[in-house]
mmCIF file of C-alpha atoms and ligand atoms in Angstrom:
data_model
loop_
_atom_site.group_PDB
_atom_site.id
_atom_site.type_symbol
_atom_site.label_atom_id
_atom_site.label_comp_id
_atom_site.label_asym_id
_atom_site.label_seq_id
_atom_site.Cartn_x
_atom_site.Cartn_y
_atom_site.Cartn_z
ATOM 1 C CA UNK A 1 -6.038 9.426 51.720
ATOM 2 C CA UNK A 2 -4.327 7.058 49.330
ATOM 3 C CA UNK A 3 -3.585 7.888 45.716
ATOM 4 C CA UNK A 4 -6.721 6.173 44.473
ATOM 5 C CA UNK A 5 -9.031 8.033 46.853
ATOM 6 C CA UNK A 6 -7.476 11.313 45.767
ATOM 7 C CA UNK A 7 -7.901 10.386 42.120
ATOM 8 C CA UNK A 8 -11.491 9.377 42.748
ATOM 9 C CA UNK A 9 -12.359 12.778 44.163
ATOM 10 C CA UNK A 10 -10.488 14.599 41.432
ATOM 11 C CA UNK A 11 -12.377 12.705 38.716
ATOM 12 C CA UNK A 12 -15.615 13.282 40.618
ATOM 13 C CA UNK A 13 -15.086 17.022 40.204
ATOM 14 C CA UNK A 14 -15.340 16.418 36.480
ATOM 15 C CA UNK A 15 -18.420 14.271 36.870
ATOM 16 C CA UNK A 16 -16.550 11.027 36.184
ATOM 17 C CA UNK A 17 -17.121 8.053 38.465
ATOM 18 C CA UNK A 18 -14.017 5.898 38.959
ATOM 19 C CA UNK A 19 -15.956 3.084 40.659
ATOM 20 C CA UNK A 20 -18.398 2.870 37.787
ATOM 21 C CA UNK A 21 -15.548 2.971 35.270
ATOM 22 C CA UNK A 22 -13.741 0.089 36.966
ATOM 23 C CA UNK A 23 -16.925 -1.965 37.173
ATOM 24 C CA UNK A 24 -17.660 -1.408 33.490
ATOM 25 C CA UNK A 25 -14.144 -2.111 32.334
ATOM 26 C CA UNK A 26 -14.225 -5.551 33.947
ATOM 27 C CA UNK A 27 -17.043 -6.578 31.650
ATOM 28 C CA UNK A 28 -15.687 -5.486 28.286
ATOM 29 C CA UNK A 29 -14.292 -8.556 26.580
ATOM 30 C CA UNK A 30 -11.060 -8.332 24.624
ATOM 31 C CA UNK A 31 -10.367 -11.168 22.218
ATOM 32 C CA UNK A 32 -6.679 -11.999 22.410
ATOM 33 C CA UNK A 33 -5.094 -13.442 19.267
ATOM 34 C CA UNK A 34 -3.301 -16.769 19.616
ATOM 35 C CA UNK A 35 -0.920 -15.971 16.745
ATOM 36 C CA UNK A 36 1.388 -13.605 18.629
ATOM 37 C CA UNK A 37 2.770 -16.664 20.421
ATOM 38 C CA UNK A 38 4.356 -18.469 17.478
ATOM 39 C CA UNK A 39 4.898 -15.784 14.813
ATOM 40 C CA UNK A 40 1.686 -16.817 12.984
ATOM 41 C CA UNK A 41 3.124 -20.217 12.063
ATOM 42 C CA UNK A 42 0.151 -22.323 13.202
ATOM 43 C CA UNK A 43 -0.031 -25.981 14.154
ATOM 44 C CA UNK A 44 -1.226 -27.590 10.945
ATOM 45 C CA UNK A 45 2.023 -27.754 9.046
ATOM 46 C CA UNK A 46 1.665 -24.595 6.985
ATOM 47 C CA UNK A 47 5.271 -23.850 7.885
ATOM 48 C CA UNK A 48 6.311 -20.433 6.684
ATOM 49 C CA UNK A 49 3.989 -17.479 6.716
ATOM 50 C CA UNK A 50 2.561 -16.271 3.403
ATOM 51 C CA UNK A 51 -0.203 -13.946 2.251
ATOM 52 C CA UNK A 52 1.544 -10.609 2.371
ATOM 53 C CA UNK A 53 1.967 -10.538 6.119
ATOM 54 C CA UNK A 54 5.278 -10.965 7.874
ATOM 55 C CA UNK A 55 6.838 -11.227 11.280
ATOM 56 C CA UNK A 56 10.318 -9.866 11.746
ATOM 57 C CA UNK A 57 12.776 -10.717 14.473
ATOM 58 C CA UNK A 58 14.056 -13.890 16.002
ATOM 59 C CA UNK A 59 13.653 -13.520 19.755
ATOM 60 C CA UNK A 60 14.351 -16.879 21.389
ATOM 61 C CA UNK A 61 11.560 -19.019 22.773
ATOM 62 C CA UNK A 62 8.896 -19.160 20.059
ATOM 63 C CA UNK A 63 6.205 -21.722 20.923
ATOM 64 C CA UNK A 64 6.834 -24.668 18.622
ATOM 65 C CA UNK A 65 3.824 -26.823 19.376
ATOM 66 C CA UNK A 66 0.419 -26.881 21.020
ATOM 67 C CA UNK A 67 1.761 -27.666 24.444
ATOM 68 C CA UNK A 68 4.195 -24.765 24.419
ATOM 69 C CA UNK A 69 1.662 -22.366 22.976
ATOM 70 C CA UNK A 70 -0.824 -23.278 25.700
ATOM 71 C CA UNK A 71 1.817 -22.877 28.391
ATOM 72 C CA UNK A 72 2.745 -19.437 27.075
ATOM 73 C CA UNK A 73 -0.848 -18.334 26.656
ATOM 74 C CA UNK A 74 -1.718 -19.446 30.147
ATOM 75 C CA UNK A 75 1.193 -17.523 31.613
ATOM 76 C CA UNK A 76 0.392 -14.405 29.597
ATOM 77 C CA UNK A 77 -3.356 -14.550 30.270
ATOM 78 C CA UNK A 78 -2.665 -14.725 33.994
ATOM 79 C CA UNK A 79 -1.071 -11.272 33.737
ATOM 80 C CA UNK A 80 -3.932 -9.699 31.808
ATOM 81 C CA UNK A 81 -6.730 -7.917 33.679
ATOM 82 C CA UNK A 82 -10.380 -8.003 32.667
ATOM 83 C CA UNK A 83 -12.577 -10.266 30.607
ATOM 84 C CA UNK A 84 -10.705 -12.221 27.968
ATOM 85 C CA UNK A 85 -11.568 -14.296 24.946
ATOM 86 C CA UNK A 86 -9.241 -16.341 22.771
ATOM 87 C CA UNK A 87 -9.038 -15.492 19.096
ATOM 88 C CA UNK A 88 -8.018 -18.612 17.195
ATOM 89 C CA UNK A 89 -7.002 -19.137 13.592
ATOM 90 C CA UNK A 90 -8.052 -22.352 11.872
ATOM 91 C CA UNK A 91 -4.391 -23.177 11.296
ATOM 92 C CA UNK A 92 -4.188 -23.872 15.030
ATOM 93 C CA UNK A 93 -6.170 -27.095 14.634
ATOM 94 C CA UNK A 94 -4.804 -29.727 16.999
ATOM 95 C CA UNK A 95 -3.688 -33.068 15.534
ATOM 96 C CA UNK A 96 -5.532 -32.351 12.321
ATOM 97 C CA UNK A 97 -5.478 -35.547 10.270
ATOM 98 C CA UNK A 98 -7.219 -33.900 7.353
ATOM 99 C CA UNK A 99 -6.973 -30.791 5.186
ATOM 100 C CA UNK A 100 -8.460 -27.419 6.090
ATOM 101 C CA UNK A 101 -11.636 -27.900 4.046
ATOM 102 C CA UNK A 102 -12.584 -30.768 6.333
ATOM 103 C CA UNK A 103 -11.725 -29.409 9.756
ATOM 104 C CA UNK A 104 -14.180 -30.419 12.437
ATOM 105 C CA UNK A 105 -15.036 -29.264 15.967
ATOM 106 C CA UNK A 106 -13.050 -32.222 17.300
ATOM 107 C CA UNK A 107 -9.856 -30.603 16.000
ATOM 108 C CA UNK A 108 -10.525 -27.723 18.363
ATOM 109 C CA UNK A 109 -11.885 -29.597 21.365
ATOM 110 C CA UNK A 110 -8.548 -29.281 23.134
ATOM 111 C CA UNK A 111 -8.691 -25.522 22.731
ATOM 112 C CA UNK A 112 -12.161 -25.431 24.280
ATOM 113 C CA UNK A 113 -10.886 -27.451 27.194
ATOM 114 C CA UNK A 114 -7.964 -25.097 27.645
ATOM 115 C CA UNK A 115 -10.069 -21.930 27.374
ATOM 116 C CA UNK A 116 -12.458 -23.271 30.007
ATOM 117 C CA UNK A 117 -9.616 -24.267 32.281
ATOM 118 C CA UNK A 118 -8.323 -20.721 32.363
ATOM 119 C CA UNK A 119 -11.816 -19.201 32.593
ATOM 120 C CA UNK A 120 -11.980 -17.385 29.311
ATOM 121 C CA UNK A 121 -15.255 -15.829 28.186
ATOM 122 C CA UNK A 122 -15.245 -17.664 24.855
ATOM 123 C CA UNK A 123 -13.445 -18.284 21.589
ATOM 124 C CA UNK A 124 -13.516 -16.336 18.322
ATOM 125 C CA UNK A 125 -12.418 -17.813 15.049
ATOM 126 C CA UNK A 126 -10.741 -17.120 11.719
ATOM 127 C CA UNK A 127 -10.511 -19.213 8.564
ATOM 128 C CA UNK A 128 -6.823 -19.413 7.579
ATOM 129 C CA UNK A 129 -6.502 -18.642 3.896
ATOM 130 C CA UNK A 130 -2.741 -18.215 3.764
ATOM 131 C CA UNK A 131 0.318 -20.394 4.401
ATOM 132 C CA UNK A 132 -1.214 -23.245 2.390
ATOM 133 C CA UNK A 133 -0.597 -24.900 -0.985
ATOM 134 C CA UNK A 134 -4.083 -24.027 -2.215
ATOM 135 C CA UNK A 135 -3.318 -20.328 -2.213
ATOM 136 C CA UNK A 136 -2.831 -20.335 -5.990
ATOM 137 C CA UNK A 137 -0.995 -17.400 -7.545
ATOM 138 C CA UNK A 138 -1.751 -15.481 -4.371
ATOM 139 C CA UNK A 139 -5.510 -16.010 -4.670
ATOM 140 C CA UNK A 140 -8.097 -17.909 -2.629
ATOM 141 C CA UNK A 141 -11.809 -17.046 -2.698
ATOM 142 C CA UNK A 142 -11.294 -14.883 -5.791
ATOM 143 C CA UNK A 143 -9.205 -17.370 -7.769
ATOM 144 C CA UNK A 144 -10.169 -17.956 -11.404
ATOM 145 C CA UNK A 145 -9.710 -21.666 -10.643
ATOM 146 C CA UNK A 146 -13.032 -23.035 -9.447
ATOM 147 C CA UNK A 147 -11.499 -25.940 -7.535
ATOM 148 C CA UNK A 148 -9.367 -23.483 -5.565
ATOM 149 C CA UNK A 149 -12.380 -21.324 -4.786
ATOM 150 C CA UNK A 150 -14.344 -24.380 -3.713
ATOM 151 C CA UNK A 151 -11.597 -25.553 -1.409
ATOM 152 C CA UNK A 152 -11.618 -22.223 0.427
ATOM 153 C CA UNK A 153 -15.414 -21.964 0.405
ATOM 154 C CA UNK A 154 -15.511 -25.367 2.075
ATOM 155 C CA UNK A 155 -12.858 -24.271 4.518
ATOM 156 C CA UNK A 156 -14.940 -21.251 5.519
ATOM 157 C CA UNK A 157 -18.073 -23.361 5.886
ATOM 158 C CA UNK A 158 -16.118 -25.822 8.049
ATOM 159 C CA UNK A 159 -15.048 -22.841 10.171
ATOM 160 C CA UNK A 160 -18.653 -21.715 10.615
ATOM 161 C CA UNK A 161 -19.558 -25.171 11.948
ATOM 162 C CA UNK A 162 -16.646 -25.036 14.356
ATOM 163 C CA UNK A 163 -17.748 -21.552 15.418
ATOM 164 C CA UNK A 164 -21.237 -22.904 16.221
ATOM 165 C CA UNK A 165 -19.542 -25.462 18.399
ATOM 166 C CA UNK A 166 -17.592 -22.737 20.235
ATOM 167 C CA UNK A 167 -20.824 -20.787 20.719
ATOM 168 C CA UNK A 168 -22.533 -23.839 22.183
ATOM 169 C CA UNK A 169 -19.642 -24.568 24.507
ATOM 170 C CA UNK A 170 -19.372 -21.036 25.899
ATOM 171 C CA UNK A 171 -23.005 -20.011 25.518
ATOM 172 C CA UNK A 172 -22.115 -16.832 23.680
ATOM 173 C CA UNK A 173 -21.639 -15.611 20.127
ATOM 174 C CA UNK A 174 -18.515 -16.519 18.210
ATOM 175 C CA UNK A 175 -17.076 -13.931 15.830
ATOM 176 C CA UNK A 176 -15.780 -15.448 12.596
ATOM 177 C CA UNK A 177 -13.575 -13.090 10.655
ATOM 178 C CA UNK A 178 -12.882 -13.649 6.983
ATOM 179 C CA UNK A 179 -9.638 -12.193 5.710
ATOM 180 C CA UNK A 180 -8.065 -13.218 2.416
ATOM 181 C CA UNK A 181 -4.656 -12.259 1.051
ATOM 182 C CA UNK A 182 -5.903 -11.988 -2.566
ATOM 183 C CA UNK A 183 -4.435 -9.238 -4.681
ATOM 184 C CA UNK A 184 -1.838 -8.245 -7.259
ATOM 185 C CA UNK A 185 1.664 -6.901 -7.049
ATOM 186 C CA UNK A 186 1.344 -4.803 -10.154
ATOM 187 C CA UNK A 187 -1.272 -2.980 -12.189
ATOM 188 C CA UNK A 188 -4.106 -5.426 -12.852
ATOM 189 C CA UNK A 189 -5.856 -5.865 -16.182
ATOM 190 C CA UNK A 190 -9.169 -6.538 -14.495
ATOM 191 C CA UNK A 191 -10.214 -5.198 -11.129
ATOM 192 C CA UNK A 192 -13.850 -6.196 -11.311
ATOM 193 C CA UNK A 193 -13.932 -9.911 -12.117
ATOM 194 C CA UNK A 194 -11.896 -11.040 -9.076
ATOM 195 C CA UNK A 195 -14.291 -9.058 -6.880
ATOM 196 C CA UNK A 196 -17.302 -10.663 -8.546
ATOM 197 C CA UNK A 197 -15.769 -14.058 -7.898
ATOM 198 C CA UNK A 198 -15.134 -13.117 -4.261
ATOM 199 C CA UNK A 199 -18.733 -11.952 -3.976
ATOM 200 C CA UNK A 200 -19.979 -15.241 -5.362
ATOM 201 C CA UNK A 201 -17.733 -17.235 -3.002
ATOM 202 C CA UNK A 202 -18.974 -15.260 0.006
ATOM 203 C CA UNK A 203 -22.578 -15.835 -1.102
ATOM 204 C CA UNK A 204 -21.908 -19.573 -1.198
ATOM 205 C CA UNK A 205 -20.332 -19.515 2.267
ATOM 206 C CA UNK A 206 -23.208 -17.587 3.824
ATOM 207 C CA UNK A 207 -25.730 -19.873 2.122
ATOM 208 C CA UNK A 208 -24.519 -22.853 4.175
ATOM 209 C CA UNK A 209 -27.215 -22.179 6.726
ATOM 210 C CA UNK A 210 -25.181 -21.289 9.816
ATOM 211 C CA UNK A 211 -26.909 -20.159 12.992
ATOM 212 C CA UNK A 212 -26.785 -16.357 13.051
ATOM 213 C CA UNK A 213 -27.692 -16.357 16.735
ATOM 214 C CA UNK A 214 -24.503 -18.230 17.511
ATOM 215 C CA UNK A 215 -22.121 -16.916 14.915
ATOM 216 C CA UNK A 216 -21.371 -13.412 13.656
ATOM 217 C CA UNK A 217 -19.537 -13.319 10.357
ATOM 218 C CA UNK A 218 -17.229 -10.395 9.657
ATOM 219 C CA UNK A 219 -15.200 -9.429 6.593
ATOM 220 C CA UNK A 220 -11.848 -7.669 6.953
ATOM 221 C CA UNK A 221 -10.674 -5.324 4.232
ATOM 222 C CA UNK A 222 -7.147 -4.204 3.499
ATOM 223 C CA UNK A 223 -5.625 -1.570 1.293
ATOM 224 C CA UNK A 224 -2.414 -3.421 0.394
ATOM 225 C CA UNK A 225 0.009 -6.114 1.522
ATOM 226 C CA UNK A 226 3.556 -7.236 0.826
ATOM 227 C CA UNK A 227 3.499 -8.481 -2.754
ATOM 228 C CA UNK A 228 -0.016 -7.162 -3.271
ATOM 229 C CA UNK A 229 0.870 -3.486 -3.388
ATOM 230 C CA UNK A 230 -1.236 -2.480 -6.365
ATOM 231 C CA UNK A 231 -4.588 -4.085 -5.720
ATOM 232 C CA UNK A 232 -6.418 -6.081 -3.072
ATOM 233 C CA UNK A 233 -9.624 -7.880 -4.011
ATOM 234 C CA UNK A 234 -11.163 -7.405 -0.552
ATOM 235 C CA UNK A 235 -11.031 -3.638 -0.437
ATOM 236 C CA UNK A 236 -12.853 -1.417 2.024
ATOM 237 C CA UNK A 237 -15.632 -0.357 -0.366
ATOM 238 C CA UNK A 238 -16.139 -3.922 -1.535
ATOM 239 C CA UNK A 239 -16.592 -5.344 1.937
ATOM 240 C CA UNK A 240 -18.569 -2.472 3.400
ATOM 241 C CA UNK A 241 -21.128 -2.806 0.661
ATOM 242 C CA UNK A 242 -21.095 -6.573 0.841
ATOM 243 C CA UNK A 243 -21.600 -6.508 4.611
ATOM 244 C CA UNK A 244 -24.412 -3.960 4.416
ATOM 245 C CA UNK A 245 -26.299 -5.854 1.724
ATOM 246 C CA UNK A 246 -25.880 -9.238 3.343
ATOM 247 C CA UNK A 247 -26.442 -8.242 6.914
ATOM 248 C CA UNK A 248 -23.059 -9.332 8.177
ATOM 249 C CA UNK A 249 -20.398 -7.369 9.986
ATOM 250 C CA UNK A 250 -17.371 -5.284 8.938
ATOM 251 C CA UNK A 251 -14.091 -5.826 10.699
ATOM 252 C CA UNK A 252 -11.862 -2.765 10.845
ATOM 253 C CA UNK A 253 -8.150 -3.412 11.271
ATOM 254 C CA UNK A 254 -6.518 -0.075 12.026
ATOM 255 C CA UNK A 255 -3.415 -1.103 10.078
ATOM 256 C CA UNK A 256 -5.392 -1.581 6.897
ATOM 257 C CA UNK A 257 -6.009 1.948 5.734
ATOM 258 C CA UNK A 258 -3.998 4.832 4.477
ATOM 259 C CA UNK A 259 -1.951 6.100 7.455
ATOM 260 C CA UNK A 260 -3.965 9.331 7.533
ATOM 261 C CA UNK A 261 -7.295 7.515 7.659
ATOM 262 C CA UNK A 262 -8.460 6.743 11.178
ATOM 263 C CA UNK A 263 -10.478 3.802 12.386
ATOM 264 C CA UNK A 264 -11.614 5.949 15.309
ATOM 265 C CA UNK A 265 -13.524 8.019 12.761
ATOM 266 C CA UNK A 266 -14.829 4.979 10.898
ATOM 267 C CA UNK A 267 -16.397 3.435 14.016
ATOM 268 C CA UNK A 268 -19.093 6.124 14.446
ATOM 269 C CA UNK A 269 -19.660 6.168 10.678
ATOM 270 C CA UNK A 270 -20.484 2.476 10.740
ATOM 271 C CA UNK A 271 -22.439 2.722 13.999
ATOM 272 C CA UNK A 272 -24.943 4.823 12.080
ATOM 273 C CA UNK A 273 -25.752 1.751 9.977
ATOM 274 C CA UNK A 274 -24.657 -1.436 11.735
ATOM 275 C CA UNK A 275 -25.625 -2.934 15.053
ATOM 276 C CA UNK A 276 -22.262 -4.693 15.308
ATOM 277 C CA UNK A 277 -18.706 -3.863 14.281
ATOM 278 C CA UNK A 278 -15.555 -5.907 14.812
ATOM 279 C CA UNK A 279 -12.067 -4.546 15.354
ATOM 280 C CA UNK A 280 -8.544 -5.773 14.871
ATOM 281 C CA UNK A 281 -6.617 -3.460 17.082
ATOM 282 C CA UNK A 282 -3.027 -3.183 15.988
ATOM 283 C CA UNK A 283 -0.322 -0.526 15.643
ATOM 284 C CA UNK A 284 1.020 0.338 12.264
ATOM 285 C CA UNK A 285 4.344 2.128 12.146
ATOM 286 C CA UNK A 286 4.369 3.930 8.787
ATOM 287 C CA UNK A 287 2.542 0.980 7.276
ATOM 288 C CA UNK A 288 0.618 -2.164 8.290
ATOM 289 C CA UNK A 289 3.527 -3.294 10.420
ATOM 290 C CA UNK A 290 1.516 -4.973 13.188
ATOM 291 C CA UNK A 291 3.603 -3.605 16.054
ATOM 292 C CA UNK A 292 2.512 -4.271 19.633
ATOM 293 C CA UNK A 293 -0.469 -2.132 20.632
ATOM 294 C CA UNK A 294 0.530 0.709 22.958
ATOM 295 C CA UNK A 295 -1.402 3.293 24.978
ATOM 296 C CA UNK A 296 -1.272 5.916 22.258
ATOM 297 C CA UNK A 297 -3.497 8.649 20.892
ATOM 298 C CA UNK A 298 -5.317 6.707 18.161
ATOM 299 C CA UNK A 299 -5.969 3.833 20.548
ATOM 300 C CA UNK A 300 -7.449 6.318 23.017
ATOM 301 C CA UNK A 301 -9.658 7.754 20.275
ATOM 302 C CA UNK A 302 -10.833 4.278 19.271
ATOM 303 C CA UNK A 303 -11.747 3.507 22.874
ATOM 304 C CA UNK A 304 -13.548 6.845 23.233
ATOM 305 C CA UNK A 305 -15.713 6.113 20.205
ATOM 306 C CA UNK A 306 -16.703 2.785 21.716
ATOM 307 C CA UNK A 307 -17.453 4.168 25.163
ATOM 308 C CA UNK A 308 -19.078 7.506 24.438
ATOM 309 C CA UNK A 309 -21.420 6.046 21.831
ATOM 310 C CA UNK A 310 -22.687 3.372 24.220
ATOM 311 C CA UNK A 311 -21.254 0.828 21.839
ATOM 312 C CA UNK A 312 -19.500 -1.465 24.283
ATOM 313 C CA UNK A 313 -21.840 -4.305 23.288
ATOM 314 C CA UNK A 314 -21.739 -3.437 19.618
ATOM 315 C CA UNK A 315 -18.026 -3.121 18.946
ATOM 316 C CA UNK A 316 -16.231 -6.441 19.324
ATOM 317 C CA UNK A 317 -12.625 -5.827 20.248
ATOM 318 C CA UNK A 318 -9.949 -8.183 18.981
ATOM 319 C CA UNK A 319 -6.183 -7.753 18.965
ATOM 320 C CA UNK A 320 -4.024 -8.406 15.908
ATOM 321 C CA UNK A 321 -0.283 -7.896 15.951
ATOM 322 C CA UNK A 322 2.804 -10.065 15.855
ATOM 323 C CA UNK A 323 6.240 -9.058 17.004
ATOM 324 C CA UNK A 324 8.992 -11.667 16.911
ATOM 325 C CA UNK A 325 11.741 -9.284 18.022
ATOM 326 C CA UNK A 326 10.814 -9.134 21.715
ATOM 327 C CA UNK A 327 9.536 -11.520 24.360
ATOM 328 C CA UNK A 328 6.265 -12.766 22.880
ATOM 329 C CA UNK A 329 4.456 -13.093 26.196
ATOM 330 C CA UNK A 330 5.326 -9.549 27.057
ATOM 331 C CA UNK A 331 4.059 -8.472 23.637
ATOM 332 C CA UNK A 332 0.715 -10.103 24.421
ATOM 333 C CA UNK A 333 0.408 -8.590 27.881
ATOM 334 C CA UNK A 334 1.545 -5.100 26.889
ATOM 335 C CA UNK A 335 -0.947 -4.961 24.020
ATOM 336 C CA UNK A 336 -3.879 -6.296 26.009
ATOM 337 C CA UNK A 337 -3.141 -3.938 28.884
ATOM 338 C CA UNK A 338 -2.822 -1.003 26.492
ATOM 339 C CA UNK A 339 -6.312 -1.771 25.190
ATOM 340 C CA UNK A 340 -7.626 -1.945 28.732
ATOM 341 C CA UNK A 341 -5.918 1.310 29.638
ATOM 342 C CA UNK A 342 -7.479 3.040 26.654
ATOM 343 C CA UNK A 343 -10.916 1.765 27.636
ATOM 344 C CA UNK A 344 -10.436 2.882 31.226
ATOM 345 C CA UNK A 345 -9.208 6.272 30.046
ATOM 346 C CA UNK A 346 -12.355 6.622 27.929
ATOM 347 C CA UNK A 347 -14.591 5.487 30.779
ATOM 348 C CA UNK A 348 -13.081 8.132 33.065
ATOM 349 C CA UNK A 349 -14.704 11.001 31.286
ATOM 350 C CA UNK A 350 -17.919 12.968 31.513
ATOM 351 C CA UNK A 351 -18.749 12.585 27.845
ATOM 352 C CA UNK A 352 -22.197 14.116 28.252
ATOM 353 C CA UNK A 353 -20.682 17.413 29.338
ATOM 354 C CA UNK A 354 -18.207 17.449 26.456
ATOM 355 C CA UNK A 355 -20.932 16.660 23.935
ATOM 356 C CA UNK A 356 -23.002 19.548 25.274
ATOM 357 C CA UNK A 357 -20.062 21.914 24.879
ATOM 358 C CA UNK A 358 -19.770 20.790 21.262
ATOM 359 C CA UNK A 359 -23.490 21.235 20.580
ATOM 360 C CA UNK A 360 -23.393 24.697 22.136
ATOM 361 C CA UNK A 361 -20.394 25.568 19.982
ATOM 362 C CA UNK A 362 -18.348 26.269 23.102
ATOM 363 C CA UNK A 363 -15.186 25.126 21.399
ATOM 364 C CA UNK A 364 -12.761 27.039 23.594
ATOM 365 C CA UNK A 365 -14.128 25.342 26.724
ATOM 366 C CA UNK A 366 -14.188 21.998 24.909
ATOM 367 C CA UNK A 367 -10.520 22.245 23.971
ATOM 368 C CA UNK A 368 -9.460 23.294 27.472
ATOM 369 C CA UNK A 369 -11.484 20.544 29.174
ATOM 370 C CA UNK A 370 -10.131 17.879 26.861
ATOM 371 C CA UNK A 371 -6.597 19.003 27.655
ATOM 372 C CA UNK A 372 -7.323 18.898 31.382
ATOM 373 C CA UNK A 373 -8.465 15.294 31.178
ATOM 374 C CA UNK A 374 -5.069 14.293 29.850
ATOM 375 C CA UNK A 375 -3.307 15.070 33.127
ATOM 376 C CA UNK A 376 -5.861 13.775 35.630
ATOM 377 C CA UNK A 377 -4.441 11.032 37.879
ATOM 378 C CA UNK A 378 -5.289 8.196 35.545
ATOM 379 C CA UNK A 379 -2.372 6.063 36.744
ATOM 380 C CA UNK A 380 -3.784 5.825 40.250
ATOM 381 C CA UNK A 381 -7.088 4.460 38.959
ATOM 382 C CA UNK A 382 -5.322 2.031 36.637
ATOM 383 C CA UNK A 383 -3.239 0.724 39.528
ATOM 384 C CA UNK A 384 -6.321 0.330 41.686
ATOM 385 C CA UNK A 385 -8.063 -1.598 38.909
ATOM 386 C CA UNK A 386 -5.067 -3.912 38.613
ATOM 387 C CA UNK A 387 -4.939 -4.366 42.358
ATOM 388 C CA UNK A 388 -8.563 -5.474 42.388
ATOM 389 C CA UNK A 389 -7.789 -7.876 39.566
ATOM 390 C CA UNK A 390 -5.003 -9.357 41.676
ATOM 391 C CA UNK A 391 -2.305 -7.795 39.490
ATOM 392 C CA UNK A 392 0.332 -5.101 39.531
ATOM 393 C CA UNK A 393 1.583 -2.634 36.985
ATOM 394 C CA UNK A 394 4.974 -4.302 37.009
ATOM 395 C CA UNK A 395 4.693 -7.714 35.448
ATOM 396 C CA UNK A 396 7.996 -8.076 33.638
ATOM 397 C CA UNK A 397 9.823 -9.941 36.448
ATOM 398 C CA UNK A 398 7.284 -12.788 36.127
ATOM 399 C CA UNK A 399 7.855 -12.987 32.403
ATOM 400 C CA UNK A 400 11.613 -12.768 32.779
ATOM 401 C CA UNK A 401 11.519 -15.641 35.220
ATOM 402 C CA UNK A 402 9.445 -17.687 32.769
ATOM 403 C CA UNK A 403 11.913 -16.795 30.062
ATOM 404 C CA UNK A 404 14.813 -17.975 32.180
ATOM 405 C CA UNK A 405 13.213 -21.252 33.134
ATOM 406 C CA UNK A 406 11.016 -22.203 30.177
ATOM 407 C CA UNK A 407 11.760 -20.199 27.036
ATOM 408 C CA UNK A 408 15.560 -20.509 27.232
ATOM 409 C CA UNK A 409 15.198 -24.269 26.882
ATOM 410 C CA UNK A 410 13.559 -23.967 23.479
ATOM 411 C CA UNK A 411 16.366 -24.111 20.987
HETATM 412 C C1 RNT B 501 -3.652 -9.388 7.733
HETATM 413 C C2 RNT B 501 -4.854 -9.276 8.592
HETATM 414 C C3 RNT B 501 -5.263 -10.526 9.271
HETATM 415 C C4 RNT B 501 -4.108 -11.273 9.900
HETATM 416 C C5 RNT B 501 -4.509 -12.365 10.842
HETATM 417 C C6 RNT B 501 -3.401 -13.302 11.126
HETATM 418 O O1 RNT B 501 -3.205 -8.183 7.270
HETATM 419 O O2 RNT B 501 -4.715 -8.246 9.493
HETATM 420 O O3 RNT B 501 -6.237 -10.230 10.200
HETATM 421 O O4 RNT B 501 -3.245 -10.414 10.580
HETATM 422 O O5 RNT B 501 -5.639 -12.976 10.396
HETATM 423 ZN ZN1 ZN B 502 -6.234 -8.035 10.973
#
């Protein structure tokens, strides 16, 4: 018997079906963020990154243009198992001859072509409200300046139109995530008015009459950012209430809460009220540091909450991290594979049995069983999954080769 067959029978003893897990994993889409490839610089001339987010490191080979970014993405995607989507920021418009408030589907037609070429499931989208001259005093949709607010409202509406185009092209729903950098470094004099202005701006965006069948709008909260340590306009309470009242979606970025607050616990809380949730899966080290996602405990818990609550269709998984200190393609692949591993790990579990133990207050048995799961031969199933996807666990030599031939040339 090979390692996989042994693993299969061992999992079967627990009532977990490895074949079913592999089949299900294949169909869970993960939306991979384009911005890991170029340190969030974008293609529309924004230049340096602003908005309280930062990449650190200077690993050689950053993609400097559309062609290079596509090349890198294609190479990285080829090493990722499972169903993949591309998560684009508006600042990745191609040959944009106009400002962000007037972006059109045509500025993203090349991306659609590319995503189809490499057989992606679809494209998700994000208005880019940072790295731009119209971020005035650190504010966008909550600015006291009406012309600034209008510029960003129009940008978001333009993004919704582009998202409808993506939905049409791929025949599935496009997730549009609204994140703004707005906030204050020090103690504000008024915490309410900026939020009322943000509320009004969001109302105006949603009133544009977008097709809710094609586009899901999400709002992403954040507790603080660099330079906005004291107050963020788009806080968790603000957006959760806004989303609930306006029938849109919350996006939870697991780097955006106090380090002792867990998104894995927030998912089931929201599932009690929402039929859809979006995620930005990241890894914060002591703060919202956006390190590469790894196969770690909180990621496993997040995946468990998705799987054991039958929420695979409800929780839209997107990745969000940016590390400029290591090979960027490897960063992409490691993070995407970590997400897949966590999902597989969660799928390889008899959740019904564990839930029954909990309901029967058999907490000793529950603890022991959960510990046993941790040392089942997960690796053998993971390797088998990769094999069926035409991949291997070891992918670094391919990336190293690419680095030697392609990335080294980028000075
Ligand atoms: C910032 C947010 C936001 C960005 C991307 C680039 O803290 O997490 O989602 O990382 O939109
Ligand atoms: Zn995020």
